[in-house]
Amino acid sequence: MSTTSFFEVLWFLSDFPMTNAYLLLIMLITHFSMNTGESQIRPLDGVKVLDLTRVLAGPFATMILGDLGAEVIKVERPGSGDDTRAWGPPFVGEESAYFLSVNRNKKSIAVNLKDPKGTKLVTELAKVCDVLVENYLPGKLNEMGLGYEELSKVAPQLIYCSITGYGQTGPESHKPGYDSIASAVSGLMHITGPEDGDPVRPGVAMTDLATGLYTQGAVMAALLQRQKTGRGLHIDCNLLSSQVACLTHIAANYLNAGIEARRWGTAHGSIVPYQGFKTKDGYLVVAAGNDQQFMKVCKVLNMNDLAESPKYKSNKLRVQHRKELLQILSERFMQETTGEWLRRFEGTGVPCGSINNIQQVFANPQVAHNGLILEMDHPTSGRIAVPGPAVRYSSFESSNPMPPPVIGQHTVQVLRDTLGYSDDAINQLLASRTVTQNKVQRRLID
């Protein structure tokens, strides 16, 4: 809205009664402010995050913070960088697809933390950053002088978030943590897999990803806490705690009723039918969460007699007669294709969906509509695509993301712009190999 049209509307409002004019004016100002660029202010604009993490849980968390506007400075080992840069194939150019998937919206600086000048540099960055996220073994950064106790003295504003396998203290805190180990120890692997088969690792690293989500939420909470207290704090996130907390009703079943969990394949231990069924050409998941939905399932299947049977009148009864009922339903679902069943269930209110392969996932129009295919131009890999942010906001968009960096892509830029180092000081650090700079990107920066 132009300034002229704004005042024209004010003149128009002068003819209204005072109360109505006031309400209309508020609506006008709201509309005007939403169209002046203010709507693109992101919640973490101006927040600096020092990222000392690698692999998945930490990088996933800091990527989300970057999506929300934070400036994320990723500290990597010179030469090799984040472990996942080597986790392939597949590789896209020189970068692994794994690394590309969780490292957008970050600047990479390559620093030798075994060099005292390197740890001094990280300490200086901590002084000007709001958040530090790390996933070293407990005590490892303390040995370098980069632990919470040390940094909080020189950077009292710093929110220091540690991600480990088991926590900062306790009988197993010294152990390294990987997703598959935590998935096993936490019980997730025990409850995942075919009903009569062996335990199965989930298809993606859900324990790492859950920890990343907990970490992102904890950092946001800590930023709010700092607004109240004026000081930073230490956050303890770990894979074991994240996954045990995510056991939810499975844990409650045991803690309150002494019921040990078991594997159910695609099925649900407390709801029937609530699982995948084989069709003529694929698989379909149907979830009848209440008795009315079960009646609708029977109607779609042209099996109204099942809905009227005394054995299946309630979910409790259906659970008791699970095997018999599922055998009947399975035989019926095999008689039609997945597409035909989806067509018949459309509009019934019964939750259902096909079990898609990954190609089918990204051909799904709703996936595209939700912005879950995010494309970027990478400096060495060319045009890349990764999964986009899961959450959408009415007042801003996570648009124009920075592509994942190459190792040391932003070393000189961060030293110069963030820490104010002179060219001579930067060149001395480069000459001593305390830091390294990607040569291709150095030309772009200079």
mmCIF file with all atom_site columns, C-alpha atoms in Angstrom, residues 143-283:
data_model
loop_
_atom_site.group_PDB
_atom_site.id
_atom_site.type_symbol
_atom_site.label_atom_id
_atom_site.label_alt_id
_atom_site.label_comp_id
_atom_site.label_asym_id
_atom_site.label_entity_id
_atom_site.label_seq_id
_atom_site.pdbx_PDB_ins_code
_atom_site.Cartn_x
_atom_site.Cartn_y
_atom_site.Cartn_z
_atom_site.occupancy
_atom_site.B_iso_or_equiv
_atom_site.pdbx_formal_charge
_atom_site.auth_seq_id
_atom_site.auth_comp_id
_atom_site.auth_asym_id
_atom_site.auth_atom_id
_atom_site.pdbx_PDB_model_num
ATOM 1   C CA . GLU A 1 143 ? 40.467 -30.659 28.482 1.00 0.00 ? 143 GLU A CA 1
ATOM 2   C CA . MET A 1 144 ? 40.780 -28.074 25.705 1.00 0.00 ? 144 MET A CA 1
ATOM 3   C CA . GLY A 1 145 ? 39.566 -25.226 27.901 1.00 0.00 ? 145 GLY A CA 1
ATOM 4   C CA . LEU A 1 146 ? 36.279 -25.081 25.992 1.00 0.00 ? 146 LEU A CA 1
ATOM 5   C CA . GLY A 1 147 ? 33.936 -26.610 28.575 1.00 0.00 ? 147 GLY A CA 1
ATOM 6   C CA . TYR A 1 148 ? 30.903 -24.823 29.966 1.00 0.00 ? 148 TYR A CA 1
ATOM 7   C CA . GLU A 1 149 ? 32.575 -23.810 33.225 1.00 0.00 ? 149 GLU A CA 1
ATOM 8   C CA . GLU A 1 150 ? 35.468 -22.182 31.387 1.00 0.00 ? 150 GLU A CA 1
ATOM 9   C CA . LEU A 1 151 ? 33.455 -20.433 28.690 1.00 0.00 ? 151 LEU A CA 1
ATOM 10  C CA . SER A 1 152 ? 30.696 -19.224 31.025 1.00 0.00 ? 152 SER A CA 1
ATOM 11  C CA . LYS A 1 153 ? 33.305 -17.165 32.888 1.00 0.00 ? 153 LYS A CA 1
ATOM 12  C CA . VAL A 1 154 ? 34.308 -15.210 29.783 1.00 0.00 ? 154 VAL A CA 1
ATOM 13  C CA . ALA A 1 155 ? 30.913 -15.447 28.031 1.00 0.00 ? 155 ALA A CA 1
ATOM 14  C CA . PRO A 1 156 ? 28.216 -15.352 30.730 1.00 0.00 ? 156 PRO A CA 1
ATOM 15  C CA . GLN A 1 157 ? 25.546 -14.780 28.092 1.00 0.00 ? 157 GLN A CA 1
ATOM 16  C CA . LEU A 1 158 ? 26.356 -18.069 26.338 1.00 0.00 ? 158 LEU A CA 1
ATOM 17  C CA . ILE A 1 159 ? 23.770 -20.859 26.112 1.00 0.00 ? 159 ILE A CA 1
ATOM 18  C CA . TYR A 1 160 ? 25.953 -23.980 26.053 1.00 0.00 ? 160 TYR A CA 1
ATOM 19  C CA . CYS A 1 161 ? 24.198 -27.104 24.772 1.00 0.00 ? 161 CYS A CA 1
ATOM 20  C CA . SER A 1 162 ? 25.848 -30.525 25.010 1.00 0.00 ? 162 SER A CA 1
ATOM 21  C CA . ILE A 1 163 ? 24.631 -33.580 23.088 1.00 0.00 ? 163 ILE A CA 1
ATOM 22  C CA . THR A 1 164 ? 25.941 -36.970 24.204 1.00 0.00 ? 164 THR A CA 1
ATOM 23  C CA . GLY A 1 165 ? 24.936 -40.621 24.098 1.00 0.00 ? 165 GLY A CA 1
ATOM 24  C CA . TYR A 1 166 ? 23.958 -41.023 27.747 1.00 0.00 ? 166 TYR A CA 1
ATOM 25  C CA . GLY A 1 167 ? 24.227 -37.689 29.553 1.00 0.00 ? 167 GLY A CA 1
ATOM 26  C CA . GLN A 1 168 ? 26.903 -35.627 31.288 1.00 0.00 ? 168 GLN A CA 1
ATOM 27  C CA . THR A 1 169 ? 27.022 -37.777 34.431 1.00 0.00 ? 169 THR A CA 1
ATOM 28  C CA . GLY A 1 170 ? 26.195 -41.317 35.485 1.00 0.00 ? 170 GLY A CA 1
ATOM 29  C CA . PRO A 1 171 ? 27.619 -44.837 35.130 1.00 0.00 ? 171 PRO A CA 1
ATOM 30  C CA . GLU A 1 172 ? 27.464 -44.863 31.303 1.00 0.00 ? 172 GLU A CA 1
ATOM 31  C CA . SER A 1 173 ? 28.190 -41.217 30.552 1.00 0.00 ? 173 SER A CA 1
ATOM 32  C CA . HIS A 1 174 ? 31.715 -42.063 29.367 1.00 0.00 ? 174 HIS A CA 1
ATOM 33  C CA . LYS A 1 175 ? 30.449 -44.244 26.508 1.00 0.00 ? 175 LYS A CA 1
ATOM 34  C CA . PRO A 1 176 ? 30.279 -42.970 22.918 1.00 0.00 ? 176 PRO A CA 1
ATOM 35  C CA . GLY A 1 177 ? 26.761 -42.785 21.514 1.00 0.00 ? 177 GLY A CA 1
ATOM 36  C CA . TYR A 1 178 ? 25.506 -43.644 18.066 1.00 0.00 ? 178 TYR A CA 1
ATOM 37  C CA . ASP A 1 179 ? 21.889 -43.824 17.000 1.00 0.00 ? 179 ASP A CA 1
ATOM 38  C CA . SER A 1 180 ? 21.818 -47.598 16.502 1.00 0.00 ? 180 SER A CA 1
ATOM 39  C CA . ILE A 1 181 ? 23.261 -48.236 19.971 1.00 0.00 ? 181 ILE A CA 1
ATOM 40  C CA . ALA A 1 182 ? 20.865 -45.830 21.664 1.00 0.00 ? 182 ALA A CA 1
ATOM 41  C CA . SER A 1 183 ? 17.993 -47.316 19.645 1.00 0.00 ? 183 SER A CA 1
ATOM 42  C CA . ALA A 1 184 ? 18.890 -50.728 21.063 1.00 0.00 ? 184 ALA A CA 1
ATOM 43  C CA . VAL A 1 185 ? 19.553 -49.685 24.658 1.00 0.00 ? 185 VAL A CA 1
ATOM 44  C CA . SER A 1 186 ? 16.425 -47.499 24.885 1.00 0.00 ? 186 SER A CA 1
ATOM 45  C CA . GLY A 1 187 ? 14.061 -50.310 23.840 1.00 0.00 ? 187 GLY A CA 1
ATOM 46  C CA . LEU A 1 188 ? 13.077 -48.817 20.482 1.00 0.00 ? 188 LEU A CA 1
ATOM 47  C CA . MET A 1 189 ? 14.709 -51.622 18.523 1.00 0.00 ? 189 MET A CA 1
ATOM 48  C CA . HIS A 1 190 ? 13.030 -54.226 20.752 1.00 0.00 ? 190 HIS A CA 1
ATOM 49  C CA . ILE A 1 191 ? 9.565  -53.008 19.770 1.00 0.00 ? 191 ILE A CA 1
ATOM 50  C CA . THR A 1 192 ? 10.378 -52.537 16.066 1.00 0.00 ? 192 THR A CA 1
ATOM 51  C CA . GLY A 1 193 ? 10.147 -55.337 13.523 1.00 0.00 ? 193 GLY A CA 1
ATOM 52  C CA . PRO A 1 194 ? 7.891  -58.203 12.374 1.00 0.00 ? 194 PRO A CA 1
ATOM 53  C CA . GLU A 1 195 ? 5.603  -59.719 14.979 1.00 0.00 ? 195 GLU A CA 1
ATOM 54  C CA . ASP A 1 196 ? 7.407  -63.061 14.915 1.00 0.00 ? 196 ASP A CA 1
ATOM 55  C CA . GLY A 1 197 ? 10.772 -61.814 13.693 1.00 0.00 ? 197 GLY A CA 1
ATOM 56  C CA . ASP A 1 198 ? 13.982 -60.265 14.964 1.00 0.00 ? 198 ASP A CA 1
ATOM 57  C CA . PRO A 1 199 ? 14.418 -56.698 16.254 1.00 0.00 ? 199 PRO A CA 1
ATOM 58  C CA . VAL A 1 200 ? 14.832 -54.166 13.451 1.00 0.00 ? 200 VAL A CA 1
ATOM 59  C CA . ARG A 1 201 ? 16.619 -50.842 13.248 1.00 0.00 ? 201 ARG A CA 1
ATOM 60  C CA . PRO A 1 202 ? 14.208 -48.096 12.082 1.00 0.00 ? 202 PRO A CA 1
ATOM 61  C CA . GLY A 1 203 ? 14.810 -47.029 8.488  1.00 0.00 ? 203 GLY A CA 1
ATOM 62  C CA . VAL A 1 204 ? 16.113 -43.600 9.506  1.00 0.00 ? 204 VAL A CA 1
ATOM 63  C CA . ALA A 1 205 ? 18.046 -42.608 12.630 1.00 0.00 ? 205 ALA A CA 1
ATOM 64  C CA . MET A 1 206 ? 14.979 -41.682 14.655 1.00 0.00 ? 206 MET A CA 1
ATOM 65  C CA . THR A 1 207 ? 16.856 -41.473 17.977 1.00 0.00 ? 207 THR A CA 1
ATOM 66  C CA . ASP A 1 208 ? 19.328 -38.974 16.526 1.00 0.00 ? 208 ASP A CA 1
ATOM 67  C CA . LEU A 1 209 ? 16.520 -36.988 14.916 1.00 0.00 ? 209 LEU A CA 1
ATOM 68  C CA . ALA A 1 210 ? 14.415 -36.971 18.097 1.00 0.00 ? 210 ALA A CA 1
ATOM 69  C CA . THR A 1 211 ? 17.444 -35.706 20.021 1.00 0.00 ? 211 THR A CA 1
ATOM 70  C CA . GLY A 1 212 ? 17.961 -32.999 17.413 1.00 0.00 ? 212 GLY A CA 1
ATOM 71  C CA . LEU A 1 213 ? 14.363 -31.878 17.824 1.00 0.00 ? 213 LEU A CA 1
ATOM 72  C CA . TYR A 1 214 ? 14.669 -31.881 21.630 1.00 0.00 ? 214 TYR A CA 1
ATOM 73  C CA . THR A 1 215 ? 17.886 -29.866 21.277 1.00 0.00 ? 215 THR A CA 1
ATOM 74  C CA . GLN A 1 216 ? 16.293 -27.257 19.034 1.00 0.00 ? 216 GLN A CA 1
ATOM 75  C CA . GLY A 1 217 ? 13.379 -26.851 21.449 1.00 0.00 ? 217 GLY A CA 1
ATOM 76  C CA . ALA A 1 218 ? 15.717 -26.671 24.436 1.00 0.00 ? 218 ALA A CA 1
ATOM 77  C CA . VAL A 1 219 ? 17.783 -23.923 22.805 1.00 0.00 ? 219 VAL A CA 1
ATOM 78  C CA . MET A 1 220 ? 14.646 -21.919 22.063 1.00 0.00 ? 220 MET A CA 1
ATOM 79  C CA . ALA A 1 221 ? 13.531 -22.316 25.696 1.00 0.00 ? 221 ALA A CA 1
ATOM 80  C CA . ALA A 1 222 ? 16.974 -21.268 26.911 1.00 0.00 ? 222 ALA A CA 1
ATOM 81  C CA . LEU A 1 223 ? 16.863 -18.114 24.798 1.00 0.00 ? 223 LEU A CA 1
ATOM 82  C CA . LEU A 1 224 ? 13.571 -17.205 26.484 1.00 0.00 ? 224 LEU A CA 1
ATOM 83  C CA . GLN A 1 225 ? 15.068 -18.032 29.884 1.00 0.00 ? 225 GLN A CA 1
ATOM 84  C CA . ARG A 1 226 ? 18.028 -15.768 29.165 1.00 0.00 ? 226 ARG A CA 1
ATOM 85  C CA . GLN A 1 227 ? 15.646 -12.913 28.441 1.00 0.00 ? 227 GLN A CA 1
ATOM 86  C CA . LYS A 1 228 ? 14.352 -13.311 32.004 1.00 0.00 ? 228 LYS A CA 1
ATOM 87  C CA . THR A 1 229 ? 17.653 -13.864 33.822 1.00 0.00 ? 229 THR A CA 1
ATOM 88  C CA . GLY A 1 230 ? 20.205 -12.132 31.609 1.00 0.00 ? 230 GLY A CA 1
ATOM 89  C CA . ARG A 1 231 ? 22.500 -15.145 31.795 1.00 0.00 ? 231 ARG A CA 1
ATOM 90  C CA . GLY A 1 232 ? 23.195 -18.239 29.762 1.00 0.00 ? 232 GLY A CA 1
ATOM 91  C CA . LEU A 1 233 ? 22.986 -21.826 31.016 1.00 0.00 ? 233 LEU A CA 1
ATOM 92  C CA . HIS A 1 234 ? 24.095 -25.374 30.292 1.00 0.00 ? 234 HIS A CA 1
ATOM 93  C CA . ILE A 1 235 ? 21.731 -27.776 28.475 1.00 0.00 ? 235 ILE A CA 1
ATOM 94  C CA . ASP A 1 236 ? 22.236 -31.555 28.736 1.00 0.00 ? 236 ASP A CA 1
ATOM 95  C CA . CYS A 1 237 ? 20.680 -33.417 25.778 1.00 0.00 ? 237 CYS A CA 1
ATOM 96  C CA . ASN A 1 238 ? 21.388 -37.080 25.136 1.00 0.00 ? 238 ASN A CA 1
ATOM 97  C CA . LEU A 1 239 ? 20.232 -39.894 22.870 1.00 0.00 ? 239 LEU A CA 1
ATOM 98  C CA . LEU A 1 240 ? 19.173 -42.267 25.639 1.00 0.00 ? 240 LEU A CA 1
ATOM 99  C CA . SER A 1 241 ? 16.932 -39.758 27.424 1.00 0.00 ? 241 SER A CA 1
ATOM 100 C CA . SER A 1 242 ? 15.387 -38.542 24.179 1.00 0.00 ? 242 SER A CA 1
ATOM 101 C CA . GLN A 1 243 ? 14.407 -42.024 23.040 1.00 0.00 ? 243 GLN A CA 1
ATOM 102 C CA . VAL A 1 244 ? 13.174 -43.256 26.434 1.00 0.00 ? 244 VAL A CA 1
ATOM 103 C CA . ALA A 1 245 ? 11.006 -40.136 26.682 1.00 0.00 ? 245 ALA A CA 1
ATOM 104 C CA . CYS A 1 246 ? 9.623  -40.946 23.230 1.00 0.00 ? 246 CYS A CA 1
ATOM 105 C CA . LEU A 1 247 ? 8.474  -44.398 24.365 1.00 0.00 ? 247 LEU A CA 1
ATOM 106 C CA . THR A 1 248 ? 5.386  -42.566 25.737 1.00 0.00 ? 248 THR A CA 1
ATOM 107 C CA . HIS A 1 249 ? 2.483  -45.052 26.077 1.00 0.00 ? 249 HIS A CA 1
ATOM 108 C CA . ILE A 1 250 ? 4.766  -48.075 25.656 1.00 0.00 ? 250 ILE A CA 1
ATOM 109 C CA . ALA A 1 251 ? 6.655  -46.933 28.753 1.00 0.00 ? 251 ALA A CA 1
ATOM 110 C CA . ALA A 1 252 ? 3.444  -46.072 30.596 1.00 0.00 ? 252 ALA A CA 1
ATOM 111 C CA . ASN A 1 253 ? 2.014  -49.529 29.863 1.00 0.00 ? 253 ASN A CA 1
ATOM 112 C CA . TYR A 1 254 ? 4.978  -51.079 31.638 1.00 0.00 ? 254 TYR A CA 1
ATOM 113 C CA . LEU A 1 255 ? 5.389  -48.550 34.446 1.00 0.00 ? 255 LEU A CA 1
ATOM 114 C CA . ASN A 1 256 ? 1.711  -48.616 35.416 1.00 0.00 ? 256 ASN A CA 1
ATOM 115 C CA . ALA A 1 257 ? 0.452  -52.037 34.384 1.00 0.00 ? 257 ALA A CA 1
ATOM 116 C CA . GLY A 1 258 ? 3.612  -54.125 34.196 1.00 0.00 ? 258 GLY A CA 1
ATOM 117 C CA . ILE A 1 259 ? 2.929  -54.944 30.526 1.00 0.00 ? 259 ILE A CA 1
ATOM 118 C CA . GLU A 1 260 ? 6.099  -55.770 28.589 1.00 0.00 ? 260 GLU A CA 1
ATOM 119 C CA . ALA A 1 261 ? 6.126  -54.445 25.030 1.00 0.00 ? 261 ALA A CA 1
ATOM 120 C CA . ARG A 1 262 ? 6.506  -56.642 21.965 1.00 0.00 ? 262 ARG A CA 1
ATOM 121 C CA . ARG A 1 263 ? 6.942  -56.247 18.227 1.00 0.00 ? 263 ARG A CA 1
ATOM 122 C CA . TRP A 1 264 ? 3.805  -55.818 16.115 1.00 0.00 ? 264 TRP A CA 1
ATOM 123 C CA . GLY A 1 265 ? 5.144  -55.193 12.606 1.00 0.00 ? 265 GLY A CA 1
ATOM 124 C CA . THR A 1 266 ? 2.884  -52.478 11.147 1.00 0.00 ? 266 THR A CA 1
ATOM 125 C CA . ALA A 1 267 ? 0.131  -53.265 13.656 1.00 0.00 ? 267 ALA A CA 1
ATOM 126 C CA . HIS A 1 268 ? -0.860 -51.570 16.917 1.00 0.00 ? 268 HIS A CA 1
ATOM 127 C CA . GLY A 1 269 ? -0.937 -53.419 20.207 1.00 0.00 ? 269 GLY A CA 1
ATOM 128 C CA . SER A 1 270 ? -4.076 -51.677 21.483 1.00 0.00 ? 270 SER A CA 1
ATOM 129 C CA . ILE A 1 271 ? -6.150 -50.885 18.365 1.00 0.00 ? 271 ILE A CA 1
ATOM 130 C CA . VAL A 1 272 ? -7.583 -53.249 15.712 1.00 0.00 ? 272 VAL A CA 1
ATOM 131 C CA . PRO A 1 273 ? -7.556 -52.769 12.767 1.00 0.00 ? 273 PRO A CA 1
ATOM 132 C CA . TYR A 1 274 ? -4.664 -50.329 12.741 1.00 0.00 ? 274 TYR A CA 1
ATOM 133 C CA . GLN A 1 275 ? -1.976 -51.670 10.383 1.00 0.00 ? 275 GLN A CA 1
ATOM 134 C CA . GLY A 1 276 ? -0.780 -52.347 6.881  1.00 0.00 ? 276 GLY A CA 1
ATOM 135 C CA . PHE A 1 277 ? -2.599 -54.785 4.597  1.00 0.00 ? 277 PHE A CA 1
ATOM 136 C CA . LYS A 1 278 ? -1.243 -56.360 1.419  1.00 0.00 ? 278 LYS A CA 1
ATOM 137 C CA . THR A 1 279 ? -3.286 -55.461 -1.658 1.00 0.00 ? 279 THR A CA 1
ATOM 138 C CA . LYS A 1 280 ? -3.244 -56.846 -5.186 1.00 0.00 ? 280 LYS A CA 1
ATOM 139 C CA . ASP A 1 281 ? -0.293 -54.614 -6.108 1.00 0.00 ? 281 ASP A CA 1
ATOM 140 C CA . GLY A 1 282 ? 1.139  -53.114 -2.925 1.00 0.00 ? 282 GLY A CA 1
ATOM 141 C CA . TYR A 1 283 ? 0.298  -52.223 0.656  1.00 0.00 ? 283 TYR A CA 1
#
